[in-house]
Amino acid sequence: MTVKLKVNGTVHEVDADPATPLLYVLREDLELNAAKYGCGLGQCGSCMVLVDGEATLSCVVPILALGGREITTLEGLGTVEDPAPIQSAFIELQAAQCGYCIPGMMMSAQALLQRNAAPSDQEIRDALRTNLCRCGTHMRILAAIRRAGEMMSAQAPSNRRAG
């Protein structure tokens, strides 16, 4: 069966079983490899993507549930030449160690920062509660997310009126 998915702003027609988890389609059919297969049970966060701006575990969401929805992967946030603030901040503060969990962490953080560019440490921890990391870079991850929020705020258009 052919399923249409809008990923990173482009509509793709995918020939797959509608019950196929989004993660498999992203990696195998669309060759978008930032989202990782970790547990396959929605418990580690390595596969996190955004669906309509919300952090979503792609290993447990069937593609049938995603028609007409906007899917964003880490590849859709920025490029090597023009990285998104979350990507720039993680690079700047060297927030990754092994890097396996980092794409999922960045996507969870992106969803949070789109709602709140100045979250508290507790709000960041709450947003990352589904993302597991064994490397121990948690303090740098928190710092990178705070930095990305600062960068996003600096880029936001001013809401002041001329008067």
mmCIF file of C-alpha atoms in Angstrom:
data_model
loop_
_atom_site.group_PDB
_atom_site.id
_atom_site.type_symbol
_atom_site.label_atom_id
_atom_site.label_comp_id
_atom_site.label_asym_id
_atom_site.label_seq_id
_atom_site.Cartn_x
_atom_site.Cartn_y
_atom_site.Cartn_z
ATOM 1 C CA MET A 1 0.000 0.000 0.000
ATOM 2 C CA THR A 2 1.217 3.512 -0.768
ATOM 3 C CA VAL A 3 1.202 5.980 2.128
ATOM 4 C CA LYS A 4 1.909 9.700 1.751
ATOM 5 C CA LEU A 5 4.081 11.234 4.453
ATOM 6 C CA LYS A 6 5.174 14.853 4.744
ATOM 7 C CA VAL A 7 8.711 14.744 6.107
ATOM 8 C CA ASN A 8 10.866 17.845 6.484
ATOM 9 C CA GLY A 9 8.507 19.785 4.239
ATOM 10 C CA THR A 10 8.469 17.275 1.375
ATOM 11 C CA VAL A 11 5.663 14.831 0.599
ATOM 12 C CA HIS A 12 6.922 11.293 0.036
ATOM 13 C CA GLU A 13 4.936 8.353 -1.283
ATOM 14 C CA VAL A 14 6.073 5.244 0.529
ATOM 15 C CA ASP A 15 5.144 1.707 -0.459
ATOM 16 C CA ALA A 16 4.896 0.051 2.951
ATOM 17 C CA ASP A 17 2.518 -1.764 5.248
ATOM 18 C CA PRO A 18 0.467 0.914 7.050
ATOM 19 C CA ALA A 19 1.417 -0.687 10.383
ATOM 20 C CA THR A 20 5.131 -0.078 9.737
ATOM 21 C CA PRO A 21 6.693 2.099 12.424
ATOM 22 C CA LEU A 22 7.731 5.531 11.183
ATOM 23 C CA LEU A 23 11.342 4.922 12.251
ATOM 24 C CA TYR A 24 11.757 2.117 9.712
ATOM 25 C CA VAL A 25 10.369 4.224 6.884
ATOM 26 C CA LEU A 26 12.592 7.173 7.799
ATOM 27 C CA ARG A 27 15.755 5.083 7.882
ATOM 28 C CA GLU A 28 15.108 2.470 5.193
ATOM 29 C CA ASP A 29 12.923 4.229 2.639
ATOM 30 C CA LEU A 30 13.823 7.904 3.031
ATOM 31 C CA GLU A 31 17.460 7.417 4.098
ATOM 32 C CA LEU A 32 17.078 9.823 7.012
ATOM 33 C CA ASN A 33 19.331 8.239 9.604
ATOM 34 C CA ALA A 34 19.484 10.726 12.477
ATOM 35 C CA ALA A 35 16.668 8.992 14.373
ATOM 36 C CA LYS A 36 18.188 5.829 15.836
ATOM 37 C CA TYR A 37 16.820 2.412 16.666
ATOM 38 C CA GLY A 38 17.459 1.957 20.362
ATOM 39 C CA CYS A 39 14.926 -0.212 22.132
ATOM 40 C CA GLY A 40 12.059 -0.476 19.641
ATOM 41 C CA LEU A 41 9.646 -0.097 22.560
ATOM 42 C CA GLY A 42 9.407 3.683 22.936
ATOM 43 C CA GLN A 43 11.454 3.631 26.135
ATOM 44 C CA CYS A 44 14.829 5.171 25.220
ATOM 45 C CA GLY A 45 14.104 8.235 23.048
ATOM 46 C CA SER A 46 16.788 7.547 20.436
ATOM 47 C CA CYS A 47 14.138 7.594 17.701
ATOM 48 C CA MET A 48 12.531 10.928 18.666
ATOM 49 C CA VAL A 49 11.157 13.119 15.872
ATOM 50 C CA LEU A 50 8.607 15.926 15.811
ATOM 51 C CA VAL A 51 5.072 15.310 14.593
ATOM 52 C CA ASP A 52 3.179 18.572 14.269
ATOM 53 C CA GLY A 53 5.788 20.092 16.573
ATOM 54 C CA GLU A 54 5.400 17.510 19.336
ATOM 55 C CA ALA A 55 8.170 15.127 20.396
ATOM 56 C CA THR A 56 7.154 11.675 19.136
ATOM 57 C CA LEU A 57 8.781 8.260 19.500
ATOM 58 C CA SER A 58 9.002 7.106 15.891
ATOM 59 C CA CYS A 59 9.653 3.450 16.722
ATOM 60 C CA VAL A 60 6.115 2.954 18.028
ATOM 61 C CA VAL A 61 4.028 5.168 15.712
ATOM 62 C CA PRO A 62 2.618 3.418 12.626
ATOM 63 C CA ILE A 63 2.804 5.399 9.404
ATOM 64 C CA LEU A 64 -0.963 5.016 8.960
ATOM 65 C CA ALA A 65 -1.461 7.451 11.862
ATOM 66 C CA LEU A 66 0.641 10.158 10.220
ATOM 67 C CA GLY A 67 -1.146 11.059 6.983
ATOM 68 C CA GLY A 68 -1.493 14.821 6.621
ATOM 69 C CA ARG A 69 0.761 15.518 9.581
ATOM 70 C CA GLU A 70 4.084 17.387 9.525
ATOM 71 C CA ILE A 71 7.008 15.148 10.450
ATOM 72 C CA THR A 72 10.358 16.780 11.224
ATOM 73 C CA THR A 73 13.595 14.899 11.720
ATOM 74 C CA LEU A 74 16.916 16.284 12.885
ATOM 75 C CA GLU A 75 17.916 16.567 9.227
ATOM 76 C CA GLY A 76 14.971 18.933 8.730
ATOM 77 C CA LEU A 77 16.073 21.439 11.370
ATOM 78 C CA GLY A 78 19.219 22.700 9.693
ATOM 79 C CA THR A 79 22.152 21.887 7.466
ATOM 80 C CA VAL A 80 25.883 21.601 7.933
ATOM 81 C CA GLU A 81 26.221 25.072 6.407
ATOM 82 C CA ASP A 82 23.301 26.559 8.362
ATOM 83 C CA PRO A 83 22.605 24.553 11.516
ATOM 84 C CA ALA A 84 19.562 25.210 13.660
ATOM 85 C CA PRO A 85 20.188 26.808 17.073
ATOM 86 C CA ILE A 86 19.804 23.468 18.858
ATOM 87 C CA GLN A 87 22.400 21.902 16.560
ATOM 88 C CA SER A 88 24.786 24.856 16.911
ATOM 89 C CA ALA A 89 24.487 24.845 20.698
ATOM 90 C CA PHE A 90 25.190 21.114 21.000
ATOM 91 C CA ILE A 91 28.289 21.564 18.816
ATOM 92 C CA GLU A 92 29.449 24.728 20.584
ATOM 93 C CA LEU A 93 29.162 23.194 24.061
ATOM 94 C CA GLN A 94 30.339 19.722 22.992
ATOM 95 C CA ALA A 95 27.232 18.155 24.489
ATOM 96 C CA ALA A 96 27.688 14.792 22.792
ATOM 97 C CA GLN A 97 29.941 11.963 23.779
ATOM 98 C CA CYS A 98 29.088 8.793 21.864
ATOM 99 C CA GLY A 99 26.294 10.650 20.053
ATOM 100 C CA TYR A 100 23.791 7.807 19.789
ATOM 101 C CA CYS A 101 21.120 9.472 21.930
ATOM 102 C CA ILE A 102 21.873 13.041 20.849
ATOM 103 C CA PRO A 103 19.512 13.297 17.841
ATOM 104 C CA GLY A 104 16.628 12.215 20.068
ATOM 105 C CA MET A 105 17.725 14.610 22.795
ATOM 106 C CA MET A 106 17.887 17.471 20.297
ATOM 107 C CA MET A 107 14.405 16.718 18.966
ATOM 108 C CA SER A 108 12.896 16.576 22.464
ATOM 109 C CA ALA A 109 14.654 19.844 23.262
ATOM 110 C CA GLN A 110 13.472 21.425 20.006
ATOM 111 C CA ALA A 111 9.851 20.626 20.865
ATOM 112 C CA LEU A 112 10.330 22.227 24.292
ATOM 113 C CA LEU A 113 12.113 25.320 22.964
ATOM 114 C CA GLN A 114 9.421 25.927 20.353
ATOM 115 C CA ARG A 115 6.972 26.300 23.248
ATOM 116 C CA ASN A 116 9.316 27.945 25.742
ATOM 117 C CA ALA A 117 12.675 29.424 24.715
ATOM 118 C CA ALA A 118 13.680 29.997 28.347
ATOM 119 C CA PRO A 119 12.848 26.786 30.197
ATOM 120 C CA SER A 120 13.998 26.062 33.733
ATOM 121 C CA ASP A 121 16.355 23.153 34.336
ATOM 122 C CA GLN A 122 13.405 21.188 35.710
ATOM 123 C CA GLU A 123 11.365 21.869 32.566
ATOM 124 C CA ILE A 124 14.310 20.662 30.464
ATOM 125 C CA ARG A 125 14.652 17.519 32.577
ATOM 126 C CA ASP A 126 10.917 16.877 32.254
ATOM 127 C CA ALA A 127 11.110 17.276 28.447
ATOM 128 C CA LEU A 128 14.006 14.792 28.325
ATOM 129 C CA ARG A 129 12.441 12.214 30.637
ATOM 130 C CA THR A 130 11.953 9.761 27.751
ATOM 131 C CA ASN A 131 15.544 10.166 26.498
ATOM 132 C CA LEU A 132 18.132 7.842 27.992
ATOM 133 C CA CYS A 133 21.880 8.533 27.909
ATOM 134 C CA ARG A 134 24.661 6.438 29.431
ATOM 135 C CA CYS A 135 27.580 8.720 28.566
ATOM 136 C CA GLY A 136 27.250 11.229 31.357
ATOM 137 C CA THR A 137 27.101 14.495 29.412
ATOM 138 C CA HIS A 138 23.879 15.551 31.085
ATOM 139 C CA MET A 139 25.207 18.866 32.416
ATOM 140 C CA ARG A 140 26.514 19.841 28.970
ATOM 141 C CA ILE A 141 23.189 18.780 27.422
ATOM 142 C CA LEU A 142 21.316 21.067 29.846
ATOM 143 C CA ALA A 143 23.729 23.909 29.073
ATOM 144 C CA ALA A 144 23.348 23.347 25.314
ATOM 145 C CA ILE A 145 19.555 23.467 25.550
ATOM 146 C CA ARG A 146 19.696 26.705 27.558
ATOM 147 C CA ARG A 147 22.126 28.125 24.964
ATOM 148 C CA ALA A 148 19.859 27.076 22.084
ATOM 149 C CA GLY A 149 16.965 28.859 23.781
ATOM 150 C CA GLU A 150 19.064 32.022 24.011
ATOM 151 C CA MET A 151 19.961 31.719 20.329
ATOM 152 C CA MET A 152 16.313 31.178 19.359
ATOM 153 C CA SER A 153 15.238 34.214 21.393
ATOM 154 C CA ALA A 154 17.907 36.346 19.716
ATOM 155 C CA GLN A 155 16.640 35.254 16.282
ATOM 156 C CA ALA A 156 12.962 35.886 17.069
ATOM 157 C CA PRO A 157 11.445 38.971 15.481
ATOM 158 C CA SER A 158 10.783 41.788 17.909
ATOM 159 C CA ASN A 159 7.212 42.176 19.073
ATOM 160 C CA ARG A 160 7.712 45.839 19.910
ATOM 161 C CA ARG A 161 5.579 48.343 18.045
ATOM 162 C CA ALA A 162 7.090 51.436 16.510
ATOM 163 C CA GLY A 163 5.622 54.467 18.149
#
